[in-house]
Coordinates of C-alpha atoms in Angstrom, one line a residue:
X25 CA 2.0 33.3 15.8
X26 CA -1.3 34.2 17.6
X27 CA -2.9 37.6 18.1
X28 CA -6.3 38.8 19.3
X29 CA -6.8 41.7 16.9
X30 CA -9.2 43.8 18.9
X31 CA -7.5 43.4 22.2
X32 CA -4.1 43.6 20.4
X33 CA -2.9 40.7 22.7
X34 CA -0.8 37.6 22.3
X35 CA -1.6 34.5 24.4
X36 CA 0.1 34.3 27.8
X37 CA 0.7 30.6 27.3
X38 CA 0.7 28.3 24.3
X39 CA 0.7 24.5 24.9
X40 CA 0.2 21.4 22.8
X41 CA -2.9 19.5 23.7
X42 CA -2.0 16.3 25.5
X43 CA -1.9 13.3 23.1
X44 CA -2.7 15.4 20.1
X45 CA 0.3 17.4 18.8
X46 CA -1.8 18.8 16.0
X47 CA -3.7 21.0 18.5
X48 CA -2.6 23.8 20.7
X49 CA -4.3 25.4 23.8
X50 CA -4.1 29.2 24.0
X51 CA -4.5 31.1 27.3
X52 CA -5.2 34.8 27.4
X53 CA -5.2 36.7 30.8
X54 CA -7.4 38.6 30.8
X55 CA -9.5 36.9 28.2
X56 CA -12.2 38.1 25.9
X57 CA -14.8 39.9 28.0
X58 CA -18.1 38.0 28.5
X59 CA -20.6 38.7 25.7
X60 CA -18.1 39.8 23.2
X61 CA -16.1 38.5 20.2
X62 CA -12.6 39.0 18.8
X63 CA -10.7 38.0 15.8
X64 CA -7.8 35.6 16.3
X65 CA -5.0 36.0 13.8
X66 CA -2.9 32.9 13.1
X67 CA 0.3 33.2 11.1
X68 CA 3.7 31.6 10.6
X69 CA 2.8 28.1 11.7
X70 CA 4.8 25.5 9.9
X71 CA 5.2 21.7 10.0
X72 CA 8.3 19.5 10.3
X73 CA 8.8 19.8 6.5
X74 CA 8.7 23.7 6.7
X75 CA 5.3 23.9 5.0
X76 CA 3.6 27.1 6.4
X77 CA -0.1 27.6 6.6
X78 CA -1.8 30.5 5.0
X79 CA -2.5 33.5 7.3
X80 CA -5.8 32.7 9.0
X81 CA -8.4 34.8 10.9
X82 CA -10.8 33.1 13.2
X83 CA -13.8 34.6 15.0
X84 CA -13.6 33.8 18.8
X85 CA -16.5 34.6 21.1
X86 CA -16.9 34.3 24.9
X87 CA -20.4 33.9 26.0
X88 CA -22.0 32.1 29.0
X89 CA -25.7 31.4 28.2
X90 CA -28.2 32.8 30.7
X91 CA -31.8 31.9 31.5
X92 CA -34.1 31.9 28.4
X93 CA -31.1 32.1 26.0
X94 CA -32.1 28.5 24.9
X95 CA -35.8 27.9 25.0
X96 CA -38.1 25.0 24.5
X97 CA -39.8 26.2 21.4
X98 CA -42.0 23.4 20.1
X99 CA -43.3 20.0 21.6
X100 CA -44.8 17.1 19.8
X101 CA -45.8 14.6 22.5
X102 CA -48.5 12.7 20.7
X103 CA -47.5 12.0 17.0
X104 CA -50.3 9.7 16.1
X105 CA -52.2 10.0 13.9
X106 CA -49.7 12.0 11.8
X107 CA -50.9 15.4 10.6
X108 CA -48.3 16.7 8.3
X109 CA -45.5 15.9 10.7
X110 CA -43.3 12.8 11.1
X111 CA -44.7 10.0 13.3
X112 CA -42.3 10.5 16.2
X113 CA -42.0 12.6 19.3
X114 CA -39.7 15.6 19.4
X115 CA -38.8 18.7 21.2
X116 CA -37.4 21.7 19.3
X117 CA -35.0 24.1 21.0
X118 CA -34.3 27.6 19.8
X119 CA -31.2 29.7 20.4
X120 CA -32.4 33.3 21.1
X121 CA -28.8 34.7 21.1
X122 CA -26.4 36.0 18.4
X123 CA -23.8 33.5 19.7
X124 CA -23.0 29.9 19.0
X125 CA -23.9 27.8 22.0
X126 CA -22.3 24.4 22.7
X127 CA -24.7 22.1 24.6
X128 CA -22.1 19.5 25.6
X129 CA -22.8 18.3 29.1
X130 CA -26.2 20.1 29.3
X131 CA -29.2 18.1 30.6
X132 CA -32.7 17.7 29.3
X133 CA -35.3 16.3 31.7
X134 CA -38.7 15.1 30.4
X135 CA -40.7 13.9 33.4
X136 CA -38.6 11.3 35.0
X137 CA -36.3 10.9 32.0
X138 CA -32.9 12.7 32.1
X139 CA -30.4 12.8 29.3
X140 CA -27.1 14.6 28.8
X141 CA -26.3 16.3 25.5
X142 CA -23.3 15.1 23.5
X143 CA -21.0 17.7 21.9
X144 CA -23.6 19.6 19.7
X145 CA -23.6 23.3 18.7
X146 CA -26.6 25.6 18.2
X147 CA -26.0 28.3 15.7
X148 CA -27.0 31.9 16.5
X149 CA -30.8 32.1 16.3
X150 CA -30.7 28.5 15.3
X151 CA -32.8 25.4 16.1
X152 CA -32.1 22.0 17.5
X153 CA -34.5 19.0 17.3
X154 CA -34.3 16.5 20.2
X155 CA -35.9 13.2 19.1
X156 CA -35.4 9.4 18.9
X157 CA -35.9 8.7 15.2
X158 CA -33.1 9.6 12.7
X159 CA -35.7 10.7 10.1
X160 CA -35.8 14.1 11.9
X161 CA -32.3 14.8 10.7
X162 CA -33.6 15.8 7.3
X163 CA -35.5 18.7 9.0
X164 CA -32.3 20.3 10.4
X165 CA -29.9 20.1 13.3
X166 CA -30.9 17.1 15.3
X167 CA -29.7 15.1 18.3
X168 CA -31.1 11.6 19.1
X169 CA -31.5 11.6 22.9
X170 CA -34.9 9.9 23.3
X171 CA -34.4 6.2 23.8
X172 CA -38.1 5.2 24.0
X173 CA -40.9 5.8 21.6
X174 CA -43.0 7.4 24.4
X175 CA -40.6 9.7 26.2
X176 CA -43.1 12.5 26.4
X177 CA -46.4 12.0 28.2
X178 CA -49.5 12.8 26.2
X179 CA -51.1 14.2 29.3
X180 CA -48.5 16.9 29.9
X181 CA -45.3 17.0 31.9
X182 CA -42.4 19.1 33.1
X183 CA -39.6 19.6 30.6
X184 CA -36.4 21.2 31.9
X185 CA -33.1 22.4 30.2
X186 CA -30.1 22.8 32.4
X187 CA -26.6 23.9 31.5
X188 CA -23.4 21.9 32.5
X189 CA -23.4 23.9 35.8
X190 CA -26.9 22.6 36.6
X191 CA -28.4 26.1 36.1
X192 CA -32.0 26.0 34.8
X193 CA -32.0 27.8 31.4
X194 CA -35.6 27.1 30.5
X195 CA -38.5 24.9 31.9
X196 CA -42.0 24.3 30.6
X197 CA -44.7 22.4 32.4
X198 CA -47.0 21.9 29.4
X199 CA -50.6 20.9 29.5
X200 CA -52.9 19.4 26.9
X201 CA -55.3 22.3 27.3
X202 CA -52.7 24.4 25.4
X203 CA -53.9 22.8 22.2
X204 CA -57.0 24.9 22.6
X205 CA -58.9 22.4 20.4
X206 CA -60.4 19.0 21.5
X207 CA -59.7 17.6 18.0
X208 CA -55.9 18.5 18.2
X209 CA -55.7 16.8 21.6
X210 CA -56.3 13.5 19.8
X211 CA -52.7 13.5 18.4
X212 CA -50.6 14.6 15.4
X213 CA -50.3 18.3 16.4
X214 CA -47.4 20.1 18.0
X215 CA -47.4 23.0 20.5
X216 CA -45.2 25.9 19.5
X217 CA -44.2 29.0 21.4
X218 CA -45.8 32.1 20.0
X219 CA -42.9 34.4 20.8
X220 CA -39.5 32.8 21.7
X221 CA -38.3 36.3 22.7
X222 CA -41.0 36.3 25.4
X223 CA -41.0 32.8 26.8
X224 CA -42.9 33.6 30.0
X225 CA -45.5 35.8 28.3
X226 CA -44.9 38.3 31.1
X227 CA -42.8 40.8 29.3
X228 CA -44.0 44.1 27.7

């Protein structure tokens, strides 16, 4: 019923997920190599009434994010007075990879505030807004992790993103001098990375 098309391999084990007979867990040994994808063909699956699903093909990828794969791309720490942006703090993350990345169990640290991500996926080369106010959802993929209106210090702070294994994926210790303009320091302006593919500014 299940076949990885590129590897031409059936699963070594197929088990129903505990407490949910509508789902199965497939185990392939060896599995899909890291950093690659395969097509899973599903066919001949029927229910108790002999209804059979249509043949289905699913793209399956195996990728473990590395340092700088998810970057802190934009920061709005002082939203007042508003200047063309919503009146609320936010951090925008960017997925620099061609793979979907699930942030479940990842951690974001803003100064002394630490929050874990719920199940949320970032599409390949996609963005995720981390904020407090639901109004940001109209701007795209958004997760509401900030619980206070002043989570980000206006005077600069360390922001860290860690994966579920506590590996640092990206960190920024931003400073108000990055605005490069005394007027913008007064609020309402965000700071955005010039080149997400070069997060340290130290690559050729």
